């Protein structure tokens, strides 16, 4: 079991002691091997990683931990441990000279948003649906005081643990195996809340926006990234079934409609910062993610459409404040 005692103390000091108590039970449940067949295998993979000390770390421009010269004959053990946690979707990571070239260039998303958000220095940050925590490391690199990521996918949590073990020092960054629905309501705790790539997975997007608002302290900042479609104030795509092969996609609004949703939920200073088409260079199969990827989910004769004939993925970044 991972030791979260420092996090519990942090939460106590932030006045969120109730959550700390609930969390202990939630984590015991989530990490119960009886509930997940592969968890033991992933734990062993993390345990088998060599104990290394990085001579150099860069979290500001990348997530780069250690150099190949720090490894001293344990390269195979390192590479095999990382490989056992396949598929690596979010990244890339440079781990002691091993380039973990992940399915997504998550650094490109970070580059698109970083100049639009309130500086993270000394902020308490929540990243909802954080995957394996790539952006959480970048938030730490940007000076955040405390970063908590949540994601219900256990493999992602174990990948984060692998990176944390290789970081080999205390770090004010935690990834909890939780869904957003497991957070206490109306915490009003965080200075910045990120929800990136989650809204369209929620069956009730308005409730998701209200959940996000409830996590923020007054005057805090939401950074929202989601799939959108072209169109005006009343345009919404609600797929008949799959979207780009994903089963659990519900609502894709136009940017205008998304911002209206946010206004109706009580957000202020709503700013559309970026709209970008997802390219097959940003999301693709690699040696570290050997399954199908975006190219296989698009119409082979028309890259403007998904294989279901729907508009190909376009993502928007919106920032807003609570009162
Ligand atoms: C498209 S990925 C986005 C990952 C990352 N935020 C990014 O932008 O690269 C969506 C993530 O949301 C997570 N997710 C799905 N349902 C969730 C829920 N109920 N609460 C929190 N996260 C959830 C998935 O496990 C997945 O890692």
Short mmCIF file of C-alpha atoms and ligand atoms in Angstrom, two decimals:
data_model
loop_
_atom_site.label_atom_id
_atom_site.label_comp_id
_atom_site.label_asym_id
_atom_site.label_seq_id
_atom_site.Cartn_x
_atom_site.Cartn_y
_atom_site.Cartn_z
CA UNK A 1 0.00 0.00 0.00
CA UNK A 2 1.29 3.44 -0.94
CA UNK A 3 1.93 5.75 2.02
CA UNK A 4 -0.41 8.75 1.87
CA UNK A 5 0.18 9.94 5.44
CA UNK A 6 1.81 13.22 4.34
CA UNK A 7 -1.18 13.93 2.11
CA UNK A 8 -3.59 13.31 4.99
CA UNK A 9 -1.64 15.84 7.09
CA UNK A 10 -1.74 18.33 4.22
CA UNK A 11 -5.49 17.93 3.91
CA UNK A 12 -5.90 18.41 7.67
CA UNK A 13 -3.87 21.61 7.50
CA UNK A 14 -6.03 22.84 4.60
CA UNK A 15 -9.15 22.26 6.70
CA UNK A 16 -10.19 19.20 4.68
CA UNK A 17 -9.81 16.69 7.50
CA UNK A 18 -13.18 15.11 6.66
CA UNK A 19 -11.94 14.20 3.23
CA UNK A 20 -8.72 12.75 4.71
CA UNK A 21 -10.82 10.35 6.82
CA UNK A 22 -13.02 9.29 3.91
CA UNK A 23 -9.97 8.93 1.69
CA UNK A 24 -8.34 6.30 3.87
CA UNK A 25 -11.37 4.01 3.29
CA UNK A 26 -11.64 4.85 -0.42
CA UNK A 27 -7.97 4.07 -1.00
CA UNK A 28 -8.14 0.77 0.88
CA UNK A 29 -11.05 -0.23 -1.38
CA UNK A 30 -9.42 0.92 -4.59
CA UNK A 31 -6.13 -0.86 -3.87
CA UNK A 32 -7.78 -4.14 -2.85
CA UNK A 33 -6.22 -6.72 -5.20
CA UNK A 34 -9.40 -8.79 -5.06
CA UNK A 35 -11.11 -5.98 -6.95
CA UNK A 36 -8.64 -5.89 -9.85
CA UNK A 37 -6.95 -8.92 -11.43
CA UNK A 38 -3.91 -7.06 -12.83
CA UNK A 39 -3.10 -4.92 -9.83
CA UNK A 40 -0.65 -7.40 -8.31
CA UNK A 41 1.25 -7.66 -11.61
CA UNK A 42 1.50 -3.85 -11.87
CA UNK A 43 2.59 -3.55 -8.24
CA UNK A 44 5.35 -6.07 -8.90
CA UNK A 45 6.43 -4.11 -11.97
CA UNK A 46 6.81 -0.95 -9.84
CA UNK A 47 8.60 -2.89 -7.07
CA UNK A 48 11.02 -4.37 -9.59
CA UNK A 49 12.11 -0.99 -10.92
CA UNK A 50 15.65 -0.23 -9.75
CA UNK A 51 16.16 2.24 -6.91
CA UNK A 52 17.91 5.07 -8.68
CA UNK A 53 18.84 8.64 -7.80
CA UNK A 54 18.45 11.19 -10.59
CA UNK A 55 21.42 13.51 -11.07
CA UNK A 56 19.13 15.87 -12.96
CA UNK A 57 15.37 16.53 -13.07
CA UNK A 58 13.42 18.85 -15.36
CA UNK A 59 9.69 19.28 -14.82
CA UNK A 60 9.46 22.74 -16.32
CA UNK A 61 9.92 22.00 -20.02
CA UNK A 62 9.24 18.25 -19.99
CA UNK A 63 9.02 15.39 -17.52
CA UNK A 64 12.62 14.34 -17.54
CA UNK A 65 14.02 12.41 -14.60
CA UNK A 66 17.65 11.25 -14.43
CA UNK A 67 20.14 10.49 -17.17
CA UNK A 68 21.40 7.26 -18.68
CA UNK A 69 24.69 7.72 -16.78
CA UNK A 70 22.77 7.38 -13.45
CA UNK A 71 21.71 3.81 -14.20
CA UNK A 72 24.96 1.76 -13.82
CA UNK A 73 24.11 -1.57 -15.43
CA UNK A 74 20.42 -1.67 -14.44
CA UNK A 75 19.11 -0.54 -17.84
CA UNK A 76 17.32 -3.80 -18.64
CA UNK A 77 15.60 -3.89 -15.25
CA UNK A 78 14.48 -0.29 -15.82
CA UNK A 79 13.18 -0.82 -19.36
CA UNK A 80 11.42 -4.09 -18.50
CA UNK A 81 9.69 -2.54 -15.47
CA UNK A 82 8.38 0.35 -17.57
CA UNK A 83 7.32 -2.02 -20.37
CA UNK A 84 5.28 -4.14 -17.96
CA UNK A 85 3.04 -1.11 -17.46
CA UNK A 86 2.09 -0.97 -21.19
CA UNK A 87 0.07 0.78 -22.66
CA UNK A 88 1.51 4.23 -21.89
CA UNK A 89 -1.05 6.75 -23.15
CA UNK A 90 -0.10 10.12 -21.60
CA UNK A 91 3.39 11.61 -21.68
CA UNK A 92 6.11 11.66 -23.04
CA UNK A 93 8.52 10.85 -20.22
CA UNK A 94 12.30 10.77 -20.29
CA UNK A 95 13.29 8.36 -17.52
CA UNK A 96 17.03 7.91 -17.04
CA UNK A 97 17.60 8.15 -20.78
CA UNK A 98 14.63 5.94 -21.72
CA UNK A 99 12.28 7.90 -24.00
CA UNK A 100 8.79 6.72 -23.16
CA UNK A 101 7.12 7.95 -26.34
CA UNK A 102 3.48 7.72 -25.30
CA UNK A 103 0.34 7.59 -27.45
CA UNK A 104 -0.38 11.26 -26.72
CA UNK A 105 1.90 14.27 -26.96
CA UNK A 106 0.37 15.58 -23.73
CA UNK A 107 3.11 18.21 -23.67
CA UNK A 108 1.47 19.85 -26.68
CA UNK A 109 -1.75 20.33 -24.69
CA UNK A 110 0.30 21.85 -21.87
CA UNK A 111 2.01 24.20 -24.35
CA UNK A 112 -1.39 25.32 -25.64
CA UNK A 113 -2.72 26.22 -22.18
CA UNK A 114 0.22 27.32 -20.03
CA UNK A 115 0.28 30.99 -21.03
CA UNK A 116 -3.50 31.36 -20.50
CA UNK A 117 -3.82 30.15 -16.90
CA UNK A 118 -3.13 31.93 -13.61
CA UNK A 119 0.50 31.24 -12.59
CA UNK A 120 0.52 28.03 -10.53
CA UNK A 121 3.23 29.15 -8.11
CA UNK A 122 2.16 28.26 -4.55
CA UNK A 123 -1.28 27.16 -5.65
CA UNK A 124 -3.18 24.11 -4.46
CA UNK A 125 -4.26 22.26 -7.57
CA UNK A 126 -6.68 19.46 -8.42
CA UNK A 127 -6.42 17.63 -11.76
CA UNK A 128 -9.59 15.62 -12.37
CA UNK A 129 -9.21 12.68 -14.77
CA UNK A 130 -5.46 13.18 -14.85
CA UNK A 131 -4.55 9.89 -16.58
CA UNK A 132 -1.12 8.80 -15.38
CA UNK A 133 -0.40 12.27 -14.01
CA UNK A 134 1.76 13.71 -16.79
CA UNK A 135 0.23 17.17 -16.39
CA UNK A 136 0.41 16.90 -12.57
CA UNK A 137 4.22 16.75 -12.87
CA UNK A 138 4.15 19.78 -15.16
CA UNK A 139 1.97 21.62 -12.59
CA UNK A 140 4.55 20.81 -9.91
CA UNK A 141 7.27 22.03 -12.29
CA UNK A 142 5.31 25.29 -12.66
CA UNK A 143 5.62 25.83 -8.90
CA UNK A 144 2.33 24.50 -7.49
CA UNK A 145 2.45 23.99 -3.71
CA UNK A 146 0.35 20.82 -3.79
CA UNK A 147 -1.02 18.84 -6.74
CA UNK A 148 -3.68 16.18 -6.32
CA UNK A 149 -4.67 14.20 -9.41
CA UNK A 150 -7.57 11.78 -9.46
CA UNK A 151 -8.25 9.05 -11.99
CA UNK A 152 -10.21 5.81 -11.55
CA UNK A 153 -7.99 3.82 -13.98
CA UNK A 154 -5.63 1.78 -11.81
CA UNK A 155 -3.03 1.19 -14.51
CA UNK A 156 -2.63 4.98 -14.79
CA UNK A 157 -2.20 5.21 -11.03
CA UNK A 158 0.50 2.52 -11.11
CA UNK A 159 2.30 4.28 -13.98
CA UNK A 160 2.31 7.40 -11.82
CA UNK A 161 3.75 5.37 -8.94
CA UNK A 162 6.50 4.11 -11.25
CA UNK A 163 7.45 7.68 -12.22
CA UNK A 164 7.28 8.76 -8.57
CA UNK A 165 9.60 5.92 -7.53
CA UNK A 166 12.09 7.00 -10.21
CA UNK A 167 11.80 10.62 -9.03
CA UNK A 168 13.14 9.25 -5.73
CA UNK A 169 12.39 12.24 -3.50
CA UNK A 170 9.49 13.77 -1.65
CA UNK A 171 7.18 15.54 -4.05
CA UNK A 172 3.96 17.39 -3.30
CA UNK A 173 2.12 15.48 -6.01
CA UNK A 174 -0.35 12.63 -5.45
CA UNK A 175 -2.53 10.59 -7.76
CA UNK A 176 -5.60 9.07 -6.16
CA UNK A 177 -7.54 6.17 -7.73
CA UNK A 178 -10.88 7.96 -7.58
CA UNK A 179 -13.60 9.15 -9.92
CA UNK A 180 -14.86 12.71 -9.63
CA UNK A 181 -18.14 11.39 -8.18
CA UNK A 182 -16.18 10.12 -5.16
CA UNK A 183 -14.98 13.59 -4.15
CA UNK A 184 -16.79 15.30 -1.28
CA UNK A 185 -19.23 17.89 -2.58
CA UNK A 186 -18.65 21.61 -2.09
CA UNK A 187 -15.07 21.30 -0.81
CA UNK A 188 -14.30 24.85 -1.97
CA UNK A 189 -10.65 24.01 -1.44
CA UNK A 190 -8.54 24.35 -4.57
CA UNK A 191 -7.02 27.45 -6.16
CA UNK A 192 -7.02 25.82 -9.60
CA UNK A 193 -9.02 22.86 -10.85
CA UNK A 194 -8.25 21.18 -14.17
CA UNK A 195 -10.77 19.00 -15.97
CA UNK A 196 -9.21 17.93 -19.25
CA UNK A 197 -10.72 15.26 -21.47
CA UNK A 198 -13.43 14.39 -18.94
CA UNK A 199 -16.56 16.48 -19.66
CA UNK A 200 -17.56 14.46 -22.75
CA UNK A 201 -17.29 11.25 -20.73
CA UNK A 202 -19.87 12.54 -18.24
CA UNK A 203 -23.52 11.69 -18.81
CA UNK A 204 -24.51 14.92 -17.12
CA UNK A 205 -22.12 17.68 -18.24
CA UNK A 206 -23.92 20.40 -16.29
CA UNK A 207 -23.55 18.41 -13.08
CA UNK A 208 -19.86 17.96 -13.90
CA UNK A 209 -19.42 21.73 -14.24
CA UNK A 210 -21.17 22.20 -10.89
CA UNK A 211 -18.94 19.54 -9.30
CA UNK A 212 -15.89 21.42 -10.59
CA UNK A 213 -17.23 24.68 -9.20
CA UNK A 214 -17.78 23.02 -5.83
CA UNK A 215 -14.09 21.99 -5.68
CA UNK A 216 -12.86 25.57 -6.17
CA UNK A 217 -12.33 28.18 -3.48
CA UNK A 218 -14.05 31.54 -4.13
CA UNK A 219 -12.14 33.30 -6.91
CA UNK A 220 -10.41 30.07 -7.94
CA UNK A 221 -9.75 29.13 -11.55
CA UNK A 222 -11.18 26.33 -13.65
CA UNK A 223 -9.18 25.07 -16.62
CA UNK A 224 -11.53 23.05 -18.78
CA UNK A 225 -10.52 21.13 -21.88
CA UNK A 226 -13.03 19.12 -23.87
CA UNK A 227 -14.14 17.95 -27.31
CA UNK A 228 -16.22 20.51 -29.20
CA UNK A 229 -17.92 20.77 -32.57
CA UNK A 230 -18.17 23.67 -34.98
CA UNK A 231 -21.38 25.66 -34.79
CA UNK A 232 -23.34 28.33 -33.00
CA UNK A 233 -25.04 28.84 -29.68
CA UNK A 234 -27.45 25.94 -30.14
CA UNK A 235 -25.15 23.33 -31.69
CA UNK A 236 -24.59 20.07 -29.86
CA UNK A 237 -23.46 16.64 -31.02
CA UNK A 238 -24.93 13.70 -29.14
CA UNK A 239 -23.56 10.57 -30.88
CA UNK A 240 -25.94 7.70 -31.60
CA UNK A 241 -23.36 5.28 -30.17
CA UNK A 242 -19.57 5.41 -30.54
CA UNK A 243 -17.48 8.47 -31.27
CA UNK A 244 -14.02 7.79 -32.78
CA UNK A 245 -14.53 4.24 -31.49
CA UNK A 246 -15.02 5.43 -27.89
CA UNK A 247 -18.14 4.04 -26.27
CA UNK A 248 -18.56 6.50 -23.45
CA UNK A 249 -18.84 9.84 -25.25
CA UNK A 250 -22.02 11.81 -24.52
CA UNK A 251 -22.16 15.55 -25.23
CA UNK A 252 -19.98 17.57 -27.63
CA UNK A 253 -21.14 21.22 -27.59
CA UNK A 254 -20.00 24.08 -29.79
CA UNK A 255 -17.65 26.51 -28.00
CA UNK A 256 -20.49 29.03 -27.77
CA UNK A 257 -22.79 26.53 -26.12
CA UNK A 258 -20.07 25.29 -23.76
CA UNK A 259 -19.53 28.85 -22.56
CA UNK A 260 -23.27 29.31 -22.11
CA UNK A 261 -23.34 26.17 -19.94
CA UNK A 262 -20.53 27.68 -17.88
CA UNK A 263 -22.34 30.99 -17.50
CA UNK A 264 -25.52 29.20 -16.41
CA UNK A 265 -23.44 27.33 -13.80
CA UNK A 266 -22.25 30.65 -12.39
CA UNK A 267 -18.69 30.85 -13.72
CA UNK A 268 -17.24 34.32 -14.37
CA UNK A 269 -14.48 35.68 -16.65
CA UNK A 270 -15.04 32.83 -19.12
CA UNK A 271 -12.31 32.86 -21.76
CA UNK A 272 -11.94 30.60 -24.76
CA UNK A 273 -8.16 30.21 -24.99
CA UNK A 274 -7.57 27.66 -27.68
CA UNK A 275 -9.33 25.48 -30.24
CA UNK A 276 -7.24 22.77 -31.90
CA UNK A 277 -7.94 19.87 -34.18
CA UNK A 278 -6.36 16.69 -32.84
CA UNK A 279 -3.84 15.44 -35.38
CA UNK A 280 -2.41 11.98 -35.98
CA UNK A 281 0.92 13.41 -34.86
CA UNK A 282 -0.50 14.29 -31.44
CA UNK A 283 -2.31 10.96 -30.84
CA UNK A 284 -0.73 7.90 -32.42
CA UNK A 285 0.44 4.34 -31.82
CA UNK A 286 4.04 4.05 -30.65
CA UNK A 287 6.33 1.37 -29.32
CA UNK A 288 4.98 2.25 -25.82
CA UNK A 289 1.30 2.11 -26.92
CA UNK A 290 1.00 -0.65 -29.46
CA UNK A 291 -2.82 -0.63 -29.89
CA UNK A 292 -4.85 1.27 -32.48
CA UNK A 293 -4.91 5.05 -32.23
CA UNK A 294 -6.48 8.11 -33.88
CA UNK A 295 -5.51 7.22 -37.49
CA UNK A 296 -7.51 3.99 -37.11
CA UNK A 297 -10.52 5.87 -35.70
CA UNK A 298 -10.84 8.31 -38.64
CA UNK A 299 -12.54 7.74 -41.99
CA UNK A 300 -9.69 6.40 -44.19
CA UNK A 301 -10.98 8.49 -47.11
CA UNK A 302 -11.71 11.71 -45.25
CA UNK A 303 -9.66 12.83 -42.23
CA UNK A 304 -12.35 15.45 -41.43
CA UNK A 305 -14.62 12.63 -40.25
CA UNK A 306 -14.42 9.87 -37.66
CA UNK A 307 -14.96 6.30 -38.81
CA UNK A 308 -18.60 6.75 -37.71
CA UNK A 309 -18.99 9.71 -40.10
CA UNK A 310 -19.02 12.33 -37.31
CA UNK A 311 -16.82 15.47 -37.22
CA UNK A 312 -13.21 14.53 -36.38
CA UNK A 313 -11.95 15.48 -32.88
CA UNK A 314 -11.47 19.17 -32.11
CA UNK A 315 -10.59 20.26 -28.57
CA UNK A 316 -11.19 23.57 -26.83
CA UNK A 317 -9.56 25.03 -23.72
CA UNK A 318 -11.64 27.42 -21.62
CA UNK A 319 -10.61 29.12 -18.36
CA UNK A 320 -13.04 30.71 -15.93
CA UNK A 321 -13.34 31.81 -12.30
CA UNK A 322 -15.69 31.26 -9.45
CA UNK A 323 -17.07 34.31 -7.64
C1 LIG B 1 -9.07 11.62 -22.29
S1 LIG B 1 -8.34 11.17 -20.77
C2 LIG B 1 -7.63 12.70 -20.32
C3 LIG B 1 -6.39 12.58 -19.48
C4 LIG B 1 -5.71 13.91 -19.15
N1 LIG B 1 -6.54 14.75 -18.33
C5 LIG B 1 -5.33 14.65 -20.39
O1 LIG B 1 -5.93 15.67 -20.67
O2 LIG B 1 -4.42 14.19 -21.09
C6 LIG B 1 -9.72 11.03 -19.70
C7 LIG B 1 -9.39 10.49 -18.34
O3 LIG B 1 -10.54 10.62 -17.53
C8 LIG B 1 -10.58 9.51 -16.68
N2 LIG B 1 -11.95 9.34 -16.17
C9 LIG B 1 -12.96 8.62 -16.69
N3 LIG B 1 -14.03 8.67 -15.89
C10 LIG B 1 -13.69 9.47 -14.84
C11 LIG B 1 -14.37 9.90 -13.66
N4 LIG B 1 -15.61 9.50 -13.40
N5 LIG B 1 -13.72 10.70 -12.81
C12 LIG B 1 -12.45 11.10 -13.05
N6 LIG B 1 -11.76 10.70 -14.15
C13 LIG B 1 -12.37 9.90 -15.02
C14 LIG B 1 -10.11 8.36 -17.54
O4 LIG B 1 -9.65 7.27 -16.77
C15 LIG B 1 -9.01 9.02 -18.35
O5 LIG B 1 -7.75 8.87 -17.76
#
